[in-house]
Coordinates of C-alpha atoms in Angstrom, one line a residue:
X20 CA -12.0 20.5 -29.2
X21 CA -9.2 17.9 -28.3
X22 CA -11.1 14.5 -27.3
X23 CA -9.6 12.7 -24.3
X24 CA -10.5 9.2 -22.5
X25 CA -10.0 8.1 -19.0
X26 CA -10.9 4.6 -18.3
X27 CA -11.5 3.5 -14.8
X28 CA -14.5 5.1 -12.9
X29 CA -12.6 5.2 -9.3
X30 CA -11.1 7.6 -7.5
X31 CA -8.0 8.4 -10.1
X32 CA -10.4 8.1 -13.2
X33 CA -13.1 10.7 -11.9
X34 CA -10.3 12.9 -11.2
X35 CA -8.6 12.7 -14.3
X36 CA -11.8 13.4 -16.5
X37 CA -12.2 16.8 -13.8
X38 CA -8.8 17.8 -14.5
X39 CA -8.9 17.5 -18.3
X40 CA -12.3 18.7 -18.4
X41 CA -11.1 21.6 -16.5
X42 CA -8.3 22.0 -19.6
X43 CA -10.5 22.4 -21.8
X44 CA -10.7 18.6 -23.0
X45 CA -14.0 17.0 -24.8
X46 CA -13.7 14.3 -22.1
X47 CA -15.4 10.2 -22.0
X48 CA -15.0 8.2 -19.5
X49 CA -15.6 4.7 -19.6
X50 CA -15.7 1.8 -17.1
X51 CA -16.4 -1.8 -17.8
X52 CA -18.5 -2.9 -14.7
X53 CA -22.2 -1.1 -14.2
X54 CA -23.3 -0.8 -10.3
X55 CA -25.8 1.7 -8.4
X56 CA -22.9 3.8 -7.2
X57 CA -21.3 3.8 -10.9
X58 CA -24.9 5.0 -12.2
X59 CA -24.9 7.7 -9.6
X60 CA -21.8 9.1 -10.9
X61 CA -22.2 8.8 -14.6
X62 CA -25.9 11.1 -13.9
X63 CA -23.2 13.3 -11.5
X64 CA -20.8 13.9 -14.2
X65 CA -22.8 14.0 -17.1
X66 CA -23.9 17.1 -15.2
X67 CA -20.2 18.3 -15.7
X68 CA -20.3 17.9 -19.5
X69 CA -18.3 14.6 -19.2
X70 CA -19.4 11.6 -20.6
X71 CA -19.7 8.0 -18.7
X72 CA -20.0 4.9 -20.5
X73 CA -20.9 2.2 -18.1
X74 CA -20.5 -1.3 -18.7
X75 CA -18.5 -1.4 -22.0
X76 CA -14.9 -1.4 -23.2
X77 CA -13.1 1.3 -24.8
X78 CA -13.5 0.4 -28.8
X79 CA -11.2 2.4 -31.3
X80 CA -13.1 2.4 -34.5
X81 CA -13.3 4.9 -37.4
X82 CA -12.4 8.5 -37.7
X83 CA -13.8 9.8 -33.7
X84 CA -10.3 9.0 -31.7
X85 CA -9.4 10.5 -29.4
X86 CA -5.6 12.3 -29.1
X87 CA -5.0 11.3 -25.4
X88 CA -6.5 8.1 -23.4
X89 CA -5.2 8.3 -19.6
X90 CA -5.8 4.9 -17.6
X91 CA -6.6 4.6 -14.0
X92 CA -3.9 2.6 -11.7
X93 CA -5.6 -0.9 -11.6
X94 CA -6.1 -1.1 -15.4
X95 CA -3.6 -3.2 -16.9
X96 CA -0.8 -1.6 -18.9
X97 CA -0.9 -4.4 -21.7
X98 CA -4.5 -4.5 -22.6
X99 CA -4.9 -5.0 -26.5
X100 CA -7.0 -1.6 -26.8
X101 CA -4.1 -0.2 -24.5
X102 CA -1.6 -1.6 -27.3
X103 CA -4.0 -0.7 -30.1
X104 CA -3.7 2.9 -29.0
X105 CA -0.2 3.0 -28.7
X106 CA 0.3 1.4 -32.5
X107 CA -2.1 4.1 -33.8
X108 CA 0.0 7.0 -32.1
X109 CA -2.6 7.8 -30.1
X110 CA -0.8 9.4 -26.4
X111 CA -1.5 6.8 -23.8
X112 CA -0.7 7.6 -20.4
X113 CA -1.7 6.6 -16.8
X114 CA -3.5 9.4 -14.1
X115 CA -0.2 10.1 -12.2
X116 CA 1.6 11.1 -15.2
X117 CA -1.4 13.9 -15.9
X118 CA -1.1 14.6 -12.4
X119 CA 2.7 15.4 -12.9
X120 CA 2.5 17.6 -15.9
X121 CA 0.2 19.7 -14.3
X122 CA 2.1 19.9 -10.8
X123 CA 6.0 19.1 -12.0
X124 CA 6.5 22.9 -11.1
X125 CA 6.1 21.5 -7.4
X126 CA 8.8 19.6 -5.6
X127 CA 7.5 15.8 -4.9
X128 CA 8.6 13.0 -3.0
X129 CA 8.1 9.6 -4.7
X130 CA 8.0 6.6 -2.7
X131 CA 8.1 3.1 -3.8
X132 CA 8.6 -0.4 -3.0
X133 CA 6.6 -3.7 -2.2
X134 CA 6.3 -3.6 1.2
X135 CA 6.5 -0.3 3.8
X136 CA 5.6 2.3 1.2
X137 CA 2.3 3.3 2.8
X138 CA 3.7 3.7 6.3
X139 CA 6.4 5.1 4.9
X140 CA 4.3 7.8 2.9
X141 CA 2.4 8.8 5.8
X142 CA 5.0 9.2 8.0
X143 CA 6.7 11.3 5.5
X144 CA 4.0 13.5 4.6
X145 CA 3.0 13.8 8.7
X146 CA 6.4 15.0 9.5
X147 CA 6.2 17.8 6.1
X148 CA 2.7 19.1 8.0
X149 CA 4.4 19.0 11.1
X150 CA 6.9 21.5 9.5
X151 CA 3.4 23.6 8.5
X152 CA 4.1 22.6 4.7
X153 CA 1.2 22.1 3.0
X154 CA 2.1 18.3 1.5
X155 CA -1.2 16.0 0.8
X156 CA -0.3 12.6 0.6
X157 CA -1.9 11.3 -2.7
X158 CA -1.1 8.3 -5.1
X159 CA -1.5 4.8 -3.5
X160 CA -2.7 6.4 -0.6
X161 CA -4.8 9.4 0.6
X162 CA -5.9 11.5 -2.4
X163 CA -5.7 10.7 -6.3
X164 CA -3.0 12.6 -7.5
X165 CA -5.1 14.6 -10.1
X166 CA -6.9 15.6 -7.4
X167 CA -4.1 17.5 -5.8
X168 CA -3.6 18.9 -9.4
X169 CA -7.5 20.0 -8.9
X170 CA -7.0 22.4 -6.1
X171 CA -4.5 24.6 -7.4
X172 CA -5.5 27.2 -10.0
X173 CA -9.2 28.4 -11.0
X174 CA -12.0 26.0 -10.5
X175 CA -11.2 23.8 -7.7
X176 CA -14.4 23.3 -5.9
X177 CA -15.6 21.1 -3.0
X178 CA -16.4 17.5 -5.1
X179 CA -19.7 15.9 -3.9
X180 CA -20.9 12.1 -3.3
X181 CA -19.6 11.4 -7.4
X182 CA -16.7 9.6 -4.9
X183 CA -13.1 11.4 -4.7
X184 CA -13.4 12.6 -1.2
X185 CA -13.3 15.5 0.6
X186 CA -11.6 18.3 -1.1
X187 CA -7.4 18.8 -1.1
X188 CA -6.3 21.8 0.7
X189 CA -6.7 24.8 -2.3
X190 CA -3.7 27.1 -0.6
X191 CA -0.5 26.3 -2.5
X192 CA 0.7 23.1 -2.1
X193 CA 4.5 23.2 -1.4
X194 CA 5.1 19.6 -1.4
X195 CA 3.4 16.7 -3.1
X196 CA 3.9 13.3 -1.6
X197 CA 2.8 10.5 -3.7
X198 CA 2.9 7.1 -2.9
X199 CA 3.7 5.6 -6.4
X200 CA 2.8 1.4 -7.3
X201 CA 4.7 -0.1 -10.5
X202 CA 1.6 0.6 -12.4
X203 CA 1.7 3.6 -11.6
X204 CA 5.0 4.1 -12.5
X205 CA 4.7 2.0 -15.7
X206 CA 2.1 4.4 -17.1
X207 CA 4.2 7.2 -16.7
X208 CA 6.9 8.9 -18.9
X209 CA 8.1 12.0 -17.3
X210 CA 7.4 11.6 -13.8
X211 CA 10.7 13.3 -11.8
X212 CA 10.3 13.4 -8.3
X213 CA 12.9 15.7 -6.7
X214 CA 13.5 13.0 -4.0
X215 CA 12.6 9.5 -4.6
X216 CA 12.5 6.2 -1.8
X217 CA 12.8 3.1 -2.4
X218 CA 11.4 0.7 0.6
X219 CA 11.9 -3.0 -0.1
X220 CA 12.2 -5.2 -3.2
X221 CA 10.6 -8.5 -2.9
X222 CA 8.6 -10.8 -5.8
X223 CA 4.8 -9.2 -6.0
X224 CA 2.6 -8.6 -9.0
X225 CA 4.4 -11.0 -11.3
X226 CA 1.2 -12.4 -12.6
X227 CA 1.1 -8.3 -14.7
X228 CA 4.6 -8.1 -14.6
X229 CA 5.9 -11.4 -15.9
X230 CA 9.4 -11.4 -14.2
X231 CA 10.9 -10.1 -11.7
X232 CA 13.4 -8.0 -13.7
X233 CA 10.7 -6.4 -15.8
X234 CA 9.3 -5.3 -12.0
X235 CA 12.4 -4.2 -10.7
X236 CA 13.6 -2.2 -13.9
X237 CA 9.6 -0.3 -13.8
X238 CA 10.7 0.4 -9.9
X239 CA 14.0 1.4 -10.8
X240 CA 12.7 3.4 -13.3
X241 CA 11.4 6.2 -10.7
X242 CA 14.3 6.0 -8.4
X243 CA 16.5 6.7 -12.0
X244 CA 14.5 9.7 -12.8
X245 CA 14.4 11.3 -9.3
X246 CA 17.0 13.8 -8.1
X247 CA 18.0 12.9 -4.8
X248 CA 17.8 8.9 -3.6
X249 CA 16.9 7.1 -0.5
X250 CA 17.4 3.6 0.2
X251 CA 16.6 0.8 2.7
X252 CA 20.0 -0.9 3.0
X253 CA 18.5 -3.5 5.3
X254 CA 16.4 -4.9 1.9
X255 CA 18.4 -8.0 1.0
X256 CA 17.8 -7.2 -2.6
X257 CA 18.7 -3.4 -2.9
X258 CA 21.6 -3.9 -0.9
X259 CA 23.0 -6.7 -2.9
X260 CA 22.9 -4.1 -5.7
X261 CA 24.3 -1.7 -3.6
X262 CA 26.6 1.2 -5.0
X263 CA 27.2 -0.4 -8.3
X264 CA 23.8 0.7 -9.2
X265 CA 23.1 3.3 -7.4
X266 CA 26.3 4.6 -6.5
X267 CA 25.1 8.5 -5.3
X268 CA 22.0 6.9 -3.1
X269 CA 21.5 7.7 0.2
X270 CA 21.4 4.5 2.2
X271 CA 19.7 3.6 6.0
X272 CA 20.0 1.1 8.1
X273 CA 18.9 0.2 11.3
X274 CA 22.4 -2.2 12.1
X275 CA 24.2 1.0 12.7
X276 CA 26.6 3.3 10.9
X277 CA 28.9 0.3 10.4
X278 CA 26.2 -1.2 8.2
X279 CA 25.7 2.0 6.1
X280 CA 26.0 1.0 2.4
X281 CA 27.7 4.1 1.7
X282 CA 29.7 6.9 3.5
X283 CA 26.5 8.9 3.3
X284 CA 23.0 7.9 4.5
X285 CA 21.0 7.6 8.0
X286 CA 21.4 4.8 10.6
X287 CA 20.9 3.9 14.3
X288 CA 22.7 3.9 17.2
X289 CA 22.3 4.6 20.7
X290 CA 18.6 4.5 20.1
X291 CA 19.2 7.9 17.9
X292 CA 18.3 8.1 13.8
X293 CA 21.7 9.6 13.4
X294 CA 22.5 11.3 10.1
X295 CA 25.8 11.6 8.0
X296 CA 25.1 13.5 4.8
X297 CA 28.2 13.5 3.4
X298 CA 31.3 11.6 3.8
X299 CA 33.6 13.8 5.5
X300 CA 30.5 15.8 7.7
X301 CA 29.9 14.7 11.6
X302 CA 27.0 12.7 12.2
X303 CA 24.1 13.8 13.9
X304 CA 21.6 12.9 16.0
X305 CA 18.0 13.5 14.9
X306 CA 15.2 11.9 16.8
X307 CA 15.2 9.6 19.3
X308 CA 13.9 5.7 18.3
X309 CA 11.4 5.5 21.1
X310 CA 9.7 8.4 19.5
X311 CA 7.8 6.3 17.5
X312 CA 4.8 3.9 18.2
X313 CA 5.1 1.8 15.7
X314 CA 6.6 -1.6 17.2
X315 CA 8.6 -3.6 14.6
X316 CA 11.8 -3.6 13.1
X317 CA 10.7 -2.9 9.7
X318 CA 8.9 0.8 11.3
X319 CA 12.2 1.7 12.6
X320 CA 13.5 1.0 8.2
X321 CA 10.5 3.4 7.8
X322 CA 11.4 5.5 10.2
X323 CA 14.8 5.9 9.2
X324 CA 13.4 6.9 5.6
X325 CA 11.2 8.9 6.7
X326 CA 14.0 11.2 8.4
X327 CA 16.3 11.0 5.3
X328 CA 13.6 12.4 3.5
X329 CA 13.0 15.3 5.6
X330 CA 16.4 16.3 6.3
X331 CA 16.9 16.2 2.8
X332 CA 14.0 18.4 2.5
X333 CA 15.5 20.5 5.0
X334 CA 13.3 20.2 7.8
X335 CA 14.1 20.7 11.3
X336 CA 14.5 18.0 13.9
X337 CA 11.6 19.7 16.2
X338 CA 9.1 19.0 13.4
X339 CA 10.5 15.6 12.5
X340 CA 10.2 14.6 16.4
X341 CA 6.8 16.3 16.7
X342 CA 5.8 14.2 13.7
X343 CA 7.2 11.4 15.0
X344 CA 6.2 11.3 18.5
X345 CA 2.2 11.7 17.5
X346 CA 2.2 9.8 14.6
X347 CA -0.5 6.4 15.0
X348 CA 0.5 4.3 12.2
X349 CA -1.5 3.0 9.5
X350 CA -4.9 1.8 9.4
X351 CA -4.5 -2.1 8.0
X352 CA -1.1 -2.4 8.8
X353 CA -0.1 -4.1 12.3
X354 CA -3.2 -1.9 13.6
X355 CA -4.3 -2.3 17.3
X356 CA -8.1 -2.7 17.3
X357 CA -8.7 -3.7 20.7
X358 CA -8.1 -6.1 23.6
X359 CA -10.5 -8.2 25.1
X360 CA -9.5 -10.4 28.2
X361 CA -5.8 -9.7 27.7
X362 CA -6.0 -10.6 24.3
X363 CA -4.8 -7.5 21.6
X364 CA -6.4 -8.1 17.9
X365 CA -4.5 -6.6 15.1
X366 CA -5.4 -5.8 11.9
X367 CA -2.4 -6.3 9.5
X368 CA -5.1 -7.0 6.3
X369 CA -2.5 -4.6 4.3
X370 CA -0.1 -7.9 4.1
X371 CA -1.4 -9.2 0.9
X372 CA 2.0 -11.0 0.2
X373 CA 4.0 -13.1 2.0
X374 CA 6.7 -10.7 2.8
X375 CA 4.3 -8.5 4.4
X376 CA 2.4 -11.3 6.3
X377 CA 6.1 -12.5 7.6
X378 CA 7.3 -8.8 8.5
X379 CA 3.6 -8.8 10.7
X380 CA 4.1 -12.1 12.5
X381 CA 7.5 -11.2 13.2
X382 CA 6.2 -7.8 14.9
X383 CA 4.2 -9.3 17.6
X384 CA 4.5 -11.1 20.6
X385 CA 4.2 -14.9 20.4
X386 CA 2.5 -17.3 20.9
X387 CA 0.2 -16.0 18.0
X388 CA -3.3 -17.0 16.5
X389 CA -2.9 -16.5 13.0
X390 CA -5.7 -15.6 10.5
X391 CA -5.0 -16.1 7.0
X392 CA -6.0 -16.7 3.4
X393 CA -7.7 -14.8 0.4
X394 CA -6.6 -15.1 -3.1
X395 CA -3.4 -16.3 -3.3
X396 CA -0.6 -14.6 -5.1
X397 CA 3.0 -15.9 -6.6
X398 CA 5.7 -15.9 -4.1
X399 CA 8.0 -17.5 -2.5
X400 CA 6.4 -18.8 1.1
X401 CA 9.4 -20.0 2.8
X402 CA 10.6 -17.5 5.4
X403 CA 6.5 -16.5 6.1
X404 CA 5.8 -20.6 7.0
X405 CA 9.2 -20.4 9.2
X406 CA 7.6 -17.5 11.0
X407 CA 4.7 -19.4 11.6
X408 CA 6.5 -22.6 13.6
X409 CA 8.0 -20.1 15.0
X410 CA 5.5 -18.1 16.3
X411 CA 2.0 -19.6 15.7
X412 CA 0.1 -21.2 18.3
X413 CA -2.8 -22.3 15.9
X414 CA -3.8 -20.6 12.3
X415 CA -7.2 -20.1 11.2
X416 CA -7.6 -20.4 7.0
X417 CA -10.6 -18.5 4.5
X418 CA -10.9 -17.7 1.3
X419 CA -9.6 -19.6 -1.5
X420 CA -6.6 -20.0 -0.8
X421 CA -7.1 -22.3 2.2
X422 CA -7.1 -25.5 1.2
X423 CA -3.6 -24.9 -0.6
X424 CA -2.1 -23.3 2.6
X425 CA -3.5 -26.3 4.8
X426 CA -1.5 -28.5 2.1
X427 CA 1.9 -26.2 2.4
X428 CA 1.3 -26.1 6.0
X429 CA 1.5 -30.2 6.3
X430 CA 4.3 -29.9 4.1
X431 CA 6.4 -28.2 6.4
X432 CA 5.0 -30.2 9.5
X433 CA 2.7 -28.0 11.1
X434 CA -1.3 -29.5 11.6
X435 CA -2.7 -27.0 13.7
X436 CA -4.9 -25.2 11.6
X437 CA -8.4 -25.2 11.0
X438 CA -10.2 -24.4 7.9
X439 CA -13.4 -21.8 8.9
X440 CA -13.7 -20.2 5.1
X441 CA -14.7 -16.8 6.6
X442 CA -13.9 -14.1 8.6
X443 CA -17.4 -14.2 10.5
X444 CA -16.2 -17.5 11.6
X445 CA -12.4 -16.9 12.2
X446 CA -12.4 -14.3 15.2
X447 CA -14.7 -16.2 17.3
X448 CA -12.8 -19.4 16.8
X449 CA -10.1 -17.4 17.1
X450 CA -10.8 -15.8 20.6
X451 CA -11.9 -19.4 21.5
X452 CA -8.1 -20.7 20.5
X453 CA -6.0 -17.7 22.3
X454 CA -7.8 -18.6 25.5
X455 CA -7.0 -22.1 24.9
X456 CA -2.9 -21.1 24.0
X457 CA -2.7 -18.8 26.5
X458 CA -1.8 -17.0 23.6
X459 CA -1.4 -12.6 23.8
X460 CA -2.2 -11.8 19.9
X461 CA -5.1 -12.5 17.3
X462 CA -3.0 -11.5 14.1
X463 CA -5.2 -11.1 10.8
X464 CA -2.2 -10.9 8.3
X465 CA -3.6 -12.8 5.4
X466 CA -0.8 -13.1 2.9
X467 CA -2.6 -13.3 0.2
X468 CA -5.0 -10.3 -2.0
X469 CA -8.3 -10.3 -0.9
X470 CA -10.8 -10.3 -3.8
X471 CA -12.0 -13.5 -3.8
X472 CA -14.3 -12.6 -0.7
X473 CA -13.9 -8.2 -0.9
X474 CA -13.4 -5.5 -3.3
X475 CA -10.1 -4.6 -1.7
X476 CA -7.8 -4.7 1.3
X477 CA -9.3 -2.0 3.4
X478 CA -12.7 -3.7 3.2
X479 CA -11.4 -6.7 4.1
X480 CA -9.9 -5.1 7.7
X481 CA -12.9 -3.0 8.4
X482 CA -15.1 -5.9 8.5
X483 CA -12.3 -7.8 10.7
X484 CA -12.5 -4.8 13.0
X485 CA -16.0 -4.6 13.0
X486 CA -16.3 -8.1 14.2
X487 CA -13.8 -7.9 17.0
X488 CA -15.2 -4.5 18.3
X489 CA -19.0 -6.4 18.6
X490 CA -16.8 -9.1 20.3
X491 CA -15.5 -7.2 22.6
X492 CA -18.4 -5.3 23.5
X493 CA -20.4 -8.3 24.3
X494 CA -22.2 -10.7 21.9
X495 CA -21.0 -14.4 21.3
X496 CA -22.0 -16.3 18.2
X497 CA -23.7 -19.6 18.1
X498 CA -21.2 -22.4 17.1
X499 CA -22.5 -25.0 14.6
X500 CA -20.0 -27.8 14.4
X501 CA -19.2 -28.8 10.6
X502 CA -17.4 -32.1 9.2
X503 CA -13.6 -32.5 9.8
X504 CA -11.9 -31.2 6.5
X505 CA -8.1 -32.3 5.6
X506 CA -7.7 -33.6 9.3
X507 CA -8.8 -29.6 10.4
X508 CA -11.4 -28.9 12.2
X509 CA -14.1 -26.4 10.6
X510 CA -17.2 -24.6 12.2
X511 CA -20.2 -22.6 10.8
X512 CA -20.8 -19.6 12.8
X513 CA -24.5 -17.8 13.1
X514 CA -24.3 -15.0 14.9
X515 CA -27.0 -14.1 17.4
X516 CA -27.5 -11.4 20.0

């Protein structure tokens, strides 16, 4: 029997040792942290005849290796067993890629990009239901891929508290919409999507991918190797590029058809998502703007490629409006969590750069109180601290990254921030500050990853909505005043009932 090893034990990993166990694979899975929850999946699929090694790297020693090691999205590409394995011939490949050889007979849409690929995903795979396809939304968002490869054919089965989720829809999929990150795409060979979007290009993940060239060219990479190709043409990157480089693309943008990169693609005007899908056809109009919840210019970019993808899929424009009109946005991502005394709190936690963090103060009515911080990232900060003059009545700092935002902020002239660490201390102070501003908005759009304080975004903006929901239903913390730090005022909150 073939021996195969996933590493990772999340979501992609467990599903990857399922599917190749399900092959007919002598599968081992093996995950360098140890936890309660990891333990209660190794006894869970040691049941299955797969084995978990917990708390220990993959080693490749004598004669036992295996013929095929498939890694789990967040495990770095250039790892020295990773490279180890590739020098010995071994097949090294990441979970998409499995996913895709088992599915590739299925039409997918592959969407990338640094910023307004999730929205964009969902949106695309809402409007797909809407048309009754059955099209999961998997990848980056929604279901591992490989579990979407589960449900079809013999042996899909309803997977238990061993932690991928509730089980994909087992009828025939027709359409599989993946949401697909550079690593995903950098740890995959033959991965073809029959139409592939590209959101926005902007610096992220340099400190994996080196430069930004090696990030663009694994991005590219997808778009290359995808049949049909939609672009935003409002991205001041791809549309420098433009049709030198991707001279058949389908281009949107939201300036109007006089804006349109090409003589083919999907624009607005009149408050219409018009389409024009070939140069010499009559545009038409698809779905009206308003349709869509979602304030923001940047929704109306996803928007826009939302629709090129499902005209190009050949849906109708009842489905696409139906989709459109009911669609609630994203959880994380410029989400409304509630309003107390006048005052909305959003929940933009999703904005772990600062392109994203800019894009979310710029969607929301000013004056702002801004919450911010985490573990920084590489970027360039100029047009996010320009939004916050801008906009910002007051910005509220945690995690790590504080006191080197409170630095960058008095570089550029603005002092009204506060250091308070954490979030159980930023949205009281931060209710306390937008009655004090007058000010509509509570943003939490942190600019920066958040794993200095929580395992991953998501976390992060659940416990920021648990926090405003007790606020607004009626308990107020005790302040405890702290010293003055970098001429900011800081406070200790203890929360009491």
């Amino acid at each position: 029997m073939s021996k195969a090893t996933v590493i990772g034990l999340g979501k992609s990993g467990v599903a990857a040792a399922r599917l190749l166990k399900r092959e007919g694979w002598e599968v081992e899975l093996s995950d360098g942290n140890t936890s309660k929850t990891l333990l209660e999946q190794q006894q869970e699929l040691a049941a299955e005849q797969i084995t978990v090694k917990l708390g220990q790297s993959l080693e490749l020693n004598g004669d036992n290796l295996p013929q095929l090691i498939v890694v789990s999205p967040g495990v770095p590409w250039d790892i020295p067993v990773l490279i180890k394995a590739r020098q010995l011939g071994i097949e090294t490949i990441g979970e998409m890629e499995l996913a895709w050889r088992n599915l590739q007979s299925l039409p997918w849409v592959g969407i990338t990009g640094t910023n307004g690929k999730t929205t964009t995903t969902a949106l695309i795979a809402a409007i797909f239901q809407a048309a009754e396809l059955n099209a999961p939304a998997c990848g980056n968002i929604g279901y591992a891929a490989c579990e979407v490869a589960l449900s079809q054919g013999a042996g899909s089965r309803e997977q238990g508290a061993g932690g991928v989720g509730e089980k994909v829809n087992n009828s025939s999929v027709d359409w599989v919409i993946a949401e697909i990150s550079s690593y995903q795409i950098e740890s995959s060979v033959s991965l073809a999507p029959r139409i592939g979007v590209w959101t926005t290009f902007t610096p992220d993940h340099l400190s994996r991918h080196q430069t930004l060239e090696n990030y663009y060219n694994i991005k590219a990479k997808l778009l290359r190797q995808s049949e049909l190709q939609v672009f935003n043409g409002d991205d001041a990157y791809l549309s420098q590029l433009g049709l030198s480089a991707w001279s058949d693309a389908y281009w949107t943008s939201v300036r109007g058809k006089d804006f349109l990169i090409s003589e083919k693609g999907f624009y607005i005007e009149d408050g219409w998502v018009v389409e024009k899908l070939t140069a010499t056809s009559a545009p038409e109009a698809i779905v009206k703007v308003s349709s869509l919840r979602m304030v923001g210019e940047h929704n109306q970019q996803n928007l826009l490629m939302a629709v090129a993808t499902a005209r190009l899929a050949g849906i109708n424009r009842d489905a696409i409006a139906l989709a459109v009109r009911e669609f609630p946005g994203v959880a994380h991502r410029l989400e409304h969590i509630c309003t107390w005394e006048g005052i909305d709190f959003i929940n933009d936690s999703k904005a772990t750069n600062y392109d994203a963090a800019e894009v979310g103060l710029a969607s929301v009515n000013s004056p702002v109180i801004l919450i911010a911080g985490g573990e920084v990232k590489a970027g360039d900060d100029t047009g996010w601290l320009a939004q916050i003059q801008t906009k910002a009545a007051a910005v509220l700092l945690i995690g790590s990254a504080a006191p080197a935002f409170a630095k960058r902020l008095r570089e550029v002239g603005y002092h009204n921030y506060h250091i308070v660490e954490t979030m159980e201390r930023a949205v009281p102070k931060s209710a306390e500050l937008a009655k004090q501003y007058q000010a509509p908005v509570v943003l939490l759009s942190p600019a920066c990853a958040s794993f200095d304080q929580y395992p991953n975004f998501e976390v992060r903006g659940d416990r920021f909505r648990h926090l405003c929901l007790a606020w607004a239903g009626g308990w107020k913390p005790a302040r405890v005043e702290l010293p003055e730090l970098e001429n900011s005022s800081q406070e200790s909150i203890v929360q009491s009932r």
